[in-house]
Coordinates of C-alpha atoms in Angstrom, one line a residue:
Chain E
M1 CA 5.9 30.2 11.9
W2 CA 3.3 28.3 10.2
R3 CA 1.0 31.2 9.8
R4 CA 2.1 32.9 6.6
V5 CA 0.8 36.2 5.5
P6 CA -2.2 35.6 3.2
S7 CA -0.9 38.1 0.7
Q8 CA 2.2 36.0 0.2
L9 CA 0.0 33.1 -0.4
R10 CA -2.1 35.0 -2.9
A11 CA 1.0 36.0 -4.7
L12 CA 1.9 32.4 -4.9
T13 CA -1.4 31.1 -6.0
P14 CA -1.1 32.2 -9.7
K15 CA 2.0 30.0 -9.8
C16 CA 0.2 27.3 -8.1
N17 CA -2.6 27.4 -10.5
V18 CA -0.3 27.1 -13.4
S19 CA 1.5 24.2 -12.0
S20 CA -1.7 22.6 -11.1
S21 CA -2.9 22.6 -14.6
E22 CA 0.0 20.4 -15.4
I23 CA -1.2 17.8 -13.0
S24 CA -2.1 14.8 -14.9
R25 CA -4.0 13.4 -11.9
P26 CA -7.4 14.6 -12.6
C27 CA -8.9 14.4 -9.2
V28 CA -6.7 17.2 -8.0
A29 CA -7.4 19.1 -11.2
L30 CA -11.1 18.6 -10.7
Y31 CA -11.1 20.0 -7.2
L32 CA -8.8 22.9 -8.2
R33 CA -11.1 23.8 -11.1
N34 CA -13.9 24.1 -8.7
F35 CA -12.3 25.6 -5.7
S36 CA -9.1 27.2 -6.6
S37 CA -9.9 30.8 -5.6
Q38 CA -11.6 29.7 -2.4
F39 CA -8.6 27.7 -1.3
G40 CA -6.1 30.3 -2.2
N41 CA -7.3 32.7 0.3
A42 CA -8.7 30.4 2.9
S43 CA -5.8 28.6 4.3
T44 CA -3.2 30.2 6.4
K45 CA -1.9 27.2 8.2
K46 CA 0.8 25.5 6.2
E47 CA 1.8 22.2 7.7
V48 CA 4.6 20.9 5.8
E49 CA 4.0 17.4 4.5
L50 CA 6.1 15.4 6.7
G51 CA 4.8 12.2 5.4
N52 CA 6.6 12.8 2.2
L53 CA 9.3 10.3 1.9
F54 CA 11.1 12.1 -0.8
E55 CA 11.6 15.5 0.7
T56 CA 15.1 16.5 1.4
R57 CA 16.8 19.5 2.6
L58 CA 19.2 19.7 -0.3
N59 CA 16.6 19.2 -2.9
V60 CA 14.0 21.8 -2.3
S61 CA 11.4 20.4 -4.6
V62 CA 9.1 17.9 -3.1
N63 CA 8.0 15.2 -5.3
R64 CA 4.6 14.0 -4.7
H65 CA 4.1 10.6 -6.1
A66 CA 0.8 9.2 -7.3
S67 CA -0.8 10.7 -4.2
L68 CA -2.0 13.4 -6.6
T69 CA -5.3 11.7 -6.9
S70 CA -6.0 12.9 -3.4
P71 CA -8.5 15.7 -3.8
Y72 CA -6.9 18.4 -1.8
K73 CA -5.3 21.6 -2.7
V74 CA -2.0 21.2 -4.3
Y75 CA 0.2 24.1 -3.4
G76 CA 2.5 23.8 -6.4
S77 CA 5.7 25.5 -6.0
C78 CA 4.6 27.2 -2.8
L79 CA 6.2 24.5 -0.9
S80 CA 9.6 25.3 -2.2
Q81 CA 9.7 28.4 -0.1
D82 CA 8.3 26.6 2.8
T83 CA 11.0 24.1 3.1
T84 CA 13.6 26.7 3.7
M85 CA 11.6 27.9 6.6
V86 CA 11.8 24.5 8.3
P87 CA 15.3 24.0 9.5
S88 CA 14.3 20.9 11.4
F89 CA 13.8 19.1 8.2
P90 CA 15.6 16.0 8.5
R91 CA 18.9 15.0 7.3
R92 CA 17.8 11.5 7.8
F93 CA 15.7 11.9 4.6
I94 CA 18.7 12.7 2.5
T95 CA 19.8 9.1 1.9
T96 CA 16.5 7.7 0.9
G97 CA 15.5 10.8 -0.9
A98 CA 18.3 10.6 -3.3
I99 CA 17.7 7.1 -4.3
S100 CA 13.9 7.1 -4.3
Q101 CA 13.8 10.4 -6.1
V102 CA 15.3 8.8 -9.2
S103 CA 12.6 6.2 -9.2
E104 CA 10.0 8.8 -8.4
D105 CA 10.9 11.1 -11.3
A106 CA 10.4 8.2 -13.6
S107 CA 7.0 7.4 -12.4
A108 CA 5.5 10.6 -11.1
S109 CA 4.3 13.5 -13.2
S110 CA 6.5 16.5 -14.0
L111 CA 5.0 18.5 -11.1
T112 CA 7.6 20.0 -8.9
T113 CA 6.3 20.7 -5.4
P114 CA 2.8 19.6 -4.7
R115 CA 1.6 19.4 -1.2
I116 CA -1.6 17.8 -0.1
K117 CA -3.7 18.7 2.8
F118 CA -5.7 16.1 4.6
K119 CA -9.1 16.2 6.0
R120 CA -10.9 13.4 7.9
L121 CA -11.8 10.8 5.4
D122 CA -15.5 11.0 6.0
K123 CA -15.4 14.7 5.2
T124 CA -13.6 14.0 2.0
A125 CA -16.1 11.3 1.2
A126 CA -19.0 13.7 1.8
H127 CA -17.3 16.2 -0.5
I128 CA -16.9 13.7 -3.2
M129 CA -20.6 12.8 -2.9
Q130 CA -21.6 16.4 -3.2
I131 CA -19.6 16.9 -6.3
L132 CA -20.9 13.8 -8.0
D133 CA -24.4 14.7 -7.1
K134 CA -24.1 18.2 -8.6
E135 CA -22.6 16.7 -11.7
A136 CA -25.4 14.3 -12.1
V137 CA -28.0 17.0 -11.6
Q138 CA -26.3 19.2 -14.1
E139 CA -26.2 16.5 -16.6
V140 CA -29.9 15.9 -16.4
R141 CA -30.7 19.6 -16.5
A142 CA -28.6 20.0 -19.6
Q143 CA -30.5 17.3 -21.4
S144 CA -34.1 18.2 -20.7
E145 CA -35.6 21.5 -19.5
I146 CA -37.0 21.2 -16.0
P147 CA -39.1 24.1 -14.8
D148 CA -39.1 25.3 -11.2
I149 CA -41.6 23.3 -9.2
K150 CA -42.8 24.7 -5.9
P151 CA -45.6 23.7 -3.6
G152 CA -48.9 25.2 -4.8
Y153 CA -48.1 24.9 -8.5
I154 CA -50.6 23.1 -10.7
I155 CA -48.6 20.8 -12.9
Q156 CA -49.2 18.6 -15.9
L157 CA -46.8 15.7 -16.4
K158 CA -46.1 13.2 -19.1
V159 CA -44.9 10.1 -17.3
E160 CA -43.6 7.0 -19.0
V161 CA -44.3 4.0 -16.9
P162 CA -41.9 1.2 -17.8
E163 CA -43.8 -1.4 -15.8
N164 CA -47.0 -0.7 -17.7
K165 CA -45.5 -1.5 -21.1
R166 CA -44.0 2.0 -21.4
R167 CA -47.2 3.9 -21.8
V168 CA -46.9 7.6 -21.6
S169 CA -49.6 8.8 -19.3
T170 CA -50.6 12.4 -18.6
V171 CA -50.9 13.4 -15.0
K172 CA -52.3 16.6 -13.7
G173 CA -52.3 17.8 -10.1
I174 CA -51.2 20.2 -7.5
V175 CA -47.8 20.0 -5.9
I176 CA -48.2 19.6 -2.2
A177 CA -44.6 18.9 -1.2
R178 CA -41.1 19.1 -2.5
R179 CA -38.1 17.4 -1.0
N180 CA -34.6 18.6 -2.1
A181 CA -32.0 15.9 -2.1
G182 CA -29.8 16.6 -5.1
L183 CA -30.4 14.0 -7.7
N184 CA -33.1 12.3 -5.7
T185 CA -35.3 15.4 -5.4
T186 CA -38.9 14.4 -5.2
F187 CA -42.2 16.1 -5.2
R188 CA -45.7 15.0 -4.3
L189 CA -48.6 15.5 -6.6
R190 CA -52.2 15.3 -5.4
R191 CA -55.0 14.8 -7.9
L192 CA -58.5 13.5 -8.2
V193 CA -58.6 10.3 -10.2
A194 CA -62.1 9.0 -10.8
G195 CA -63.4 10.8 -7.8
V196 CA -60.7 9.5 -5.5
G197 CA -57.9 11.6 -4.2
V198 CA -54.5 10.2 -5.2
E199 CA -51.1 11.3 -4.2
N200 CA -48.1 10.4 -6.3
L201 CA -44.4 10.8 -5.6
F202 CA -42.2 11.7 -8.5
H203 CA -38.5 12.0 -8.9
L204 CA -37.7 15.4 -10.5
Y205 CA -34.6 14.1 -12.4
S206 CA -36.0 10.8 -13.4
P207 CA -35.6 9.9 -17.1
N208 CA -39.2 8.6 -17.0
L209 CA -40.6 12.2 -16.6
K210 CA -40.9 13.1 -20.1
E211 CA -42.5 16.5 -19.9
I212 CA -43.4 19.0 -17.2
K213 CA -45.7 21.9 -17.7
V214 CA -46.7 24.4 -15.1
L215 CA -50.3 25.4 -15.6
D216 CA -51.0 27.6 -12.6
K217 CA -49.4 28.9 -9.5
K218 CA -51.5 29.1 -6.4
K219 CA -50.6 31.4 -3.5
V220 CA -49.7 29.3 -0.5
R221 CA -48.1 30.2 2.8
R222 CA -46.6 26.8 3.5
A223 CA -44.0 24.4 2.2
K224 CA -46.0 21.3 2.7
L225 CA -49.7 21.4 1.9
Y226 CA -50.8 18.4 3.7
Y227 CA -53.9 20.2 4.9
L228 CA -55.4 19.7 1.5
R229 CA -56.0 16.1 2.4
D230 CA -58.8 17.2 4.6
K231 CA -60.1 19.7 2.0
M232 CA -61.4 17.6 -0.8
N233 CA -63.7 20.3 -2.3
A234 CA -60.7 22.5 -3.1
L235 CA -59.3 19.9 -5.4
K236 CA -62.5 19.5 -7.4
K237 CA -61.7 22.4 -9.7
H238 CA -58.4 20.9 -10.9
Chain C
M1 CA 26.8 -48.6 10.3
A2 CA 24.9 -48.5 7.1
A3 CA 22.1 -46.5 8.8
L4 CA 24.7 -44.0 10.0
S5 CA 26.1 -43.5 6.6
R6 CA 22.5 -43.3 5.2
S7 CA 21.7 -40.5 7.6
L8 CA 25.0 -38.8 6.8
I9 CA 24.2 -38.9 3.1
S10 CA 20.7 -37.5 3.7
H11 CA 22.1 -34.7 5.8
L12 CA 24.7 -33.9 3.2
R13 CA 22.0 -33.8 0.5
I14 CA 19.9 -31.4 2.5
F15 CA 22.9 -29.2 3.2
S16 CA 23.8 -29.1 -0.5
Q17 CA 20.2 -28.3 -1.4
C18 CA 20.2 -25.4 1.1
R19 CA 23.5 -24.2 -0.4
S20 CA 22.0 -24.3 -3.9
M21 CA 18.8 -22.5 -2.8
S22 CA 20.6 -19.6 -1.2
S23 CA 22.7 -19.2 -4.3
Q24 CA 19.6 -19.1 -6.4
V25 CA 18.8 -15.8 -8.2
E26 CA 16.2 -13.8 -6.5
R27 CA 12.8 -13.8 -8.1
I28 CA 12.4 -11.0 -10.6
I29 CA 8.8 -9.7 -10.7
E30 CA 7.9 -7.6 -13.7
G31 CA 4.9 -5.5 -14.2
K32 CA 3.8 -6.9 -17.5
P33 CA 0.4 -8.0 -18.7
G34 CA 0.0 -11.7 -18.5
I35 CA -2.6 -14.3 -19.3
M36 CA -5.0 -15.3 -16.7
T37 CA -5.7 -19.0 -16.1
P38 CA -8.8 -20.3 -14.3
N39 CA -6.6 -21.1 -11.3
S40 CA -4.9 -17.7 -11.0
K41 CA -6.1 -15.2 -8.5
R42 CA -5.5 -11.5 -8.8
T43 CA -5.0 -8.8 -6.1
G44 CA -7.8 -6.9 -4.6
A45 CA -7.8 -3.2 -3.8
I46 CA -8.6 -0.9 -0.9
A47 CA -11.2 1.8 -1.3
I48 CA -12.9 4.4 0.8
K49 CA -16.7 4.2 1.0
C50 CA -18.0 7.6 0.0
G51 CA -21.7 7.2 0.3
M52 CA -24.8 6.0 -1.4
T53 CA -27.2 7.4 -4.0
A54 CA -29.5 6.0 -6.6
L55 CA -29.1 6.2 -10.3
W56 CA -31.3 5.4 -13.3
D57 CA -29.9 3.0 -15.8
K58 CA -30.7 3.2 -19.5
W59 CA -33.9 1.3 -19.2
G60 CA -35.3 3.7 -16.6
E61 CA -34.8 1.2 -13.7
R62 CA -33.6 2.7 -10.4
I63 CA -30.4 1.2 -9.1
P64 CA -29.2 1.8 -5.5
I65 CA -25.5 2.7 -5.8
S66 CA -22.6 2.8 -3.3
I67 CA -19.7 4.9 -4.4
L68 CA -16.2 3.7 -3.6
W69 CA -13.1 5.7 -4.0
L70 CA -9.8 3.9 -4.8
D71 CA -7.5 6.5 -3.5
D72 CA -4.0 5.8 -4.8
N73 CA -3.6 2.1 -4.2
I74 CA 0.0 1.0 -4.5
V75 CA 1.8 -2.3 -3.9
S76 CA 3.9 -1.8 -0.8
Q77 CA 5.3 -5.2 -0.3
V78 CA 5.6 -8.5 -2.1
K79 CA 5.6 -11.7 -0.2
T80 CA 7.1 -14.7 -1.9
P81 CA 7.4 -18.3 -0.8
E82 CA 11.1 -18.1 -0.6
K83 CA 11.2 -15.4 2.0
E84 CA 7.9 -15.2 3.7
G85 CA 6.4 -18.5 2.8
I86 CA 3.3 -17.3 1.1
T87 CA 2.5 -15.5 -2.2
A88 CA 0.8 -12.3 -1.4
L89 CA 0.8 -8.6 -2.2
Q90 CA 0.5 -5.9 0.4
V91 CA -1.5 -3.0 -0.9
G92 CA -1.6 0.5 0.6
C93 CA -4.2 3.2 0.3
A94 CA -4.6 6.9 1.1
H95 CA -2.0 9.2 2.4
K96 CA -0.6 9.6 5.8
K97 CA 1.9 12.1 7.2
E98 CA 5.0 10.8 8.7
K99 CA 4.4 12.4 12.0
H100 CA 1.2 10.4 12.3
L101 CA 2.9 7.1 11.9
T102 CA 5.0 5.1 14.3
K103 CA 8.7 4.7 13.6
P104 CA 8.4 1.0 12.7
E105 CA 5.7 1.8 10.2
V106 CA 7.8 4.6 8.7
G107 CA 10.7 2.3 8.5
H108 CA 8.7 -0.2 6.6
F109 CA 7.6 2.3 4.0
R110 CA 11.0 3.7 3.7
A111 CA 12.6 0.3 3.3
Q112 CA 10.2 -0.6 0.5
G113 CA 10.6 2.8 -1.0
V114 CA 6.9 3.6 -1.3
P115 CA 5.0 6.7 0.0
M116 CA 3.3 6.6 3.4
K117 CA 0.0 5.0 3.3
R118 CA -2.9 5.0 5.7
K119 CA -4.2 1.5 5.3
L120 CA -2.3 -1.6 4.4
K121 CA -3.9 -4.9 3.5
E122 CA -2.5 -8.1 2.3
F123 CA -4.2 -9.9 -0.6
P124 CA -3.1 -13.5 -1.3
V125 CA -2.5 -14.1 -5.0
T126 CA -1.1 -16.8 -7.2
E127 CA 2.5 -16.6 -8.4
D128 CA 1.7 -15.4 -11.8
A129 CA -0.2 -12.4 -10.4
L130 CA 2.6 -10.9 -8.5
L131 CA 3.4 -7.3 -9.1
P132 CA 6.6 -5.3 -8.3
V133 CA 6.7 -2.9 -5.4
G134 CA 5.5 0.5 -6.3
T135 CA 2.9 -0.6 -8.9
S136 CA -0.2 1.5 -8.6
I137 CA -3.5 -0.3 -8.9
S138 CA -6.1 1.9 -10.4
V139 CA -9.8 1.4 -10.6
R140 CA -9.4 -0.1 -14.1
H141 CA -8.2 -3.2 -12.4
F142 CA -12.0 -4.0 -12.1
V143 CA -14.3 -4.1 -15.1
P144 CA -17.8 -2.7 -15.0
G145 CA -20.3 -5.6 -15.1
Q146 CA -18.2 -7.9 -13.0
Y147 CA -19.1 -9.1 -9.5
V148 CA -16.9 -8.3 -6.6
D149 CA -16.8 -9.2 -2.9
V150 CA -16.5 -6.2 -0.7
A151 CA -15.4 -6.5 2.9
G152 CA -15.4 -3.8 5.5
I153 CA -15.9 -3.1 9.2
T154 CA -19.6 -2.6 9.8
R155 CA -21.1 0.3 11.5
G156 CA -21.1 0.0 15.2
K157 CA -24.5 -0.3 16.8
G158 CA -23.5 -0.5 20.4
F159 CA -25.0 -2.8 23.0
Q160 CA -28.1 -4.3 21.3
G161 CA -30.8 -6.7 22.4
G162 CA -31.7 -10.0 21.0
M163 CA -34.4 -8.7 18.6
K164 CA -32.1 -6.4 16.8
R165 CA -28.9 -8.3 17.1
W166 CA -30.2 -11.8 16.3
G167 CA -33.6 -11.2 14.8
F168 CA -35.6 -12.8 17.7
S169 CA -39.3 -12.2 17.5
G170 CA -39.8 -11.2 21.1
M171 CA -43.1 -11.7 22.9
P172 CA -46.7 -10.4 22.3
A173 CA -47.3 -6.8 23.2
S174 CA -50.5 -7.7 25.1
H175 CA -52.5 -10.7 26.0
G176 CA -51.0 -10.8 29.4
A177 CA -47.3 -10.9 28.6
S178 CA -45.7 -9.6 31.7
L179 CA -42.6 -7.4 31.6
S180 CA -40.9 -9.3 28.7
H181 CA -41.9 -8.0 25.3
R182 CA -38.4 -7.8 23.8
S183 CA -36.5 -10.3 26.0
I184 CA -34.7 -13.4 24.7
G185 CA -37.0 -15.8 26.5
S186 CA -35.6 -19.2 27.5
T187 CA -31.9 -19.9 27.4
G188 CA -31.8 -23.7 27.6
Q189 CA -33.2 -26.9 29.1
R190 CA -33.4 -27.9 32.7
D191 CA -31.1 -30.2 34.7
A192 CA -29.7 -31.8 31.6
P193 CA -27.5 -30.1 30.5
G194 CA -27.9 -27.8 33.4
K195 CA -26.0 -25.0 31.8
V196 CA -26.3 -22.5 29.1
F197 CA -24.4 -23.5 26.0
K198 CA -21.5 -21.4 24.8
G199 CA -22.4 -19.2 21.9
K200 CA -26.0 -18.8 23.0
K201 CA -27.4 -15.8 21.2
M202 CA -27.7 -13.0 23.8
P203 CA -27.7 -9.3 23.8
G204 CA -24.3 -7.7 23.3
R205 CA -22.3 -5.4 21.3
M206 CA -23.4 -5.3 17.7
G207 CA -21.5 -4.1 14.7
G208 CA -17.9 -3.0 14.4
V209 CA -16.7 -6.3 13.0
Q210 CA -15.5 -7.1 9.5
R211 CA -18.1 -8.5 7.2
T212 CA -18.0 -9.3 3.5
V213 CA -20.8 -8.6 1.1
K214 CA -20.6 -11.0 -1.8
N215 CA -21.5 -10.7 -5.4
V216 CA -21.7 -6.9 -5.6
W217 CA -22.2 -5.8 -9.2
V218 CA -19.9 -3.1 -10.5
Y219 CA -22.0 -0.6 -12.4
K220 CA -19.6 2.1 -13.5
I221 CA -16.0 3.1 -13.0
D222 CA -14.4 6.5 -13.5
P223 CA -10.7 6.0 -14.2
A224 CA -10.1 9.8 -14.2
R225 CA -11.0 10.1 -10.5
N226 CA -10.5 6.4 -9.4
L227 CA -14.2 6.1 -8.5
M228 CA -16.3 2.9 -8.6
W229 CA -20.0 2.7 -8.6
V230 CA -21.4 -0.6 -7.2
K231 CA -24.9 -1.7 -6.8
G232 CA -26.3 -2.1 -3.4
Q233 CA -24.9 -1.9 0.1
V234 CA -21.4 -2.1 1.3
P235 CA -20.4 -2.7 4.9
G236 CA -19.2 0.3 6.9
A237 CA -19.8 3.9 7.3
E238 CA -18.8 6.7 5.0
G239 CA -15.1 7.5 5.1
N240 CA -14.1 3.9 6.1
F241 CA -11.9 1.5 4.2
V242 CA -13.3 -1.4 2.3
F243 CA -11.4 -4.2 0.6
I244 CA -12.6 -5.2 -2.8
K245 CA -11.6 -8.4 -4.6
D246 CA -13.0 -10.5 -7.4
S247 CA -16.0 -12.5 -6.5
V248 CA -15.5 -16.1 -5.5
Y249 CA -18.9 -17.4 -6.4
K250 CA -19.9 -15.4 -9.4
K251 CA -16.6 -15.6 -11.1
P252 CA -16.0 -13.0 -13.8
D253 CA -15.1 -13.8 -17.3
I254 CA -11.3 -14.3 -17.4
S255 CA -10.8 -12.7 -20.8
T256 CA -12.2 -9.3 -19.8
L257 CA -10.1 -8.8 -16.6
P258 CA -6.7 -7.1 -16.8
F259 CA -4.2 -9.5 -15.5
P260 CA -2.2 -9.0 -13.2
T261 CA -3.5 -5.5 -13.1
Y262 CA -4.3 -2.7 -15.5
F263 CA -1.1 -1.0 -16.8
A264 CA -1.8 2.4 -18.2
Q265 CA -0.1 3.1 -21.5
E266 CA 2.3 6.0 -21.6
D267 CA 0.3 8.1 -24.1
E268 CA -2.9 7.8 -22.3
D269 CA -4.0 10.8 -20.4
V270 CA -6.0 9.7 -17.4
A271 CA -7.9 12.9 -17.2
D272 CA -9.5 12.4 -20.6
L273 CA -11.1 9.1 -20.0
E274 CA -14.8 8.9 -19.8
P275 CA -16.5 6.8 -17.1
L276 CA -17.1 3.2 -18.2
M277 CA -20.5 1.7 -17.7
A278 CA -21.6 -1.8 -17.4
D279 CA -23.3 -3.3 -20.4
L280 CA -26.9 -3.8 -19.6
G281 CA -27.9 -5.7 -22.7
D282 CA -30.2 -5.0 -25.6
T283 CA -33.4 -6.4 -24.3
D284 CA -35.6 -4.1 -22.3
P285 CA -36.3 -5.9 -19.1
F286 CA -39.8 -4.4 -18.8
M287 CA -40.9 -5.3 -22.3
A288 CA -39.4 -8.8 -22.0
A289 CA -42.5 -10.0 -20.1
D290 CA -44.6 -9.8 -23.2

């Protein structure tokens, strides 16, 4: 009885989205903005929120108090239909529900029937980290234009070194490795400095990287060009 | 005779005092902003450790960051000296379904009239910092730039040897050291005392205990999503609960802290607020060396 037909859910989701926009708790709004369509079709299992203290049989609307900051899908008024499906819903809730609902209405938002799904907290944590990371990357990308950097490209950088009295130095070399880690994406540059091979690690989204220019693209068949460390003559040209 | 009457009088006095105390009006706790004194202590909050990253501050310096998520903290019980004997606030965090809680726990939440929470923690406070049941504590309770103490259950490392657990240096890898490169070595003296003292550092289970990291600097807070960015490490694994409170050693400036907690105004829409960052000062730390 928990597996509802997805079409019913889809029919309900427009309503859900509307009600969700009313949510003043932005965490939910944030997640919904990103994942509303995905969630609407994905879940078929509807476990009714038993933890909700204020749910009563008489009153079909389930008030969700400040728990709206929990980042999971809020099923808006979908739940109203669900409660009728659950006859085992406790009469024991009736007494407290009536009293607490009055206080709830005062404090909670005007949302009628939100329902929150739970995942394991570490999954939620990882999800939050992912979102924050993406936001940070987008913010940096919006500010300054960062070209695509792949191994084998010959790059010229203008780096501002804060430790060295903020001198802006020009660095030219070949990218031998790139490590993707969201905001902490780094790439290694190998160059010849005064006859000595030097490898530098730069953070792609660092505010100290003032300008990146791609000069040339070499054809390579590898993601990490560590073999260049043995081939010093190849670097002479650059 | 006189002694008897004296004792009678004292008993009567106590009895009348009891009578008067029980007829006293119950303490009314209001959720109103107050003035913080140097002796007052505010509540802490419970957060979930989300993970770690690194950010660049406005001077281009890289700061290691832990992200903590204050998921829906709410005051679930107030402990007063009259009833419980201490002044404390019990704070709850994160949701829990009723079917996942035991009946005594459910009864507790229902009696107080708060939603079901996953984690409860008591924070001792002073009397002027008491909050009514049901007050939500948002991340704006803390101010960016203040120092906090963060406590949490550390990551479990299992059964570990002396070198990892206690930082012993072990024995040389060569030069004849036989079969004991990482062992703990000697455990005591000889006939006197003739035993190994209790508490001798030995291999055992490491981690999984509550530890507090002190003087953690709050870098940024996001009131819209109840997130807090702090500098450095925080005990525990991702997804675990940590308890945050004002630092004991590096006390924050009293005037900047919301006391007893931050009460959101009615017209404020939480979604619109921008993240607040700590003030890093005007002098460039790199150029200051000149």
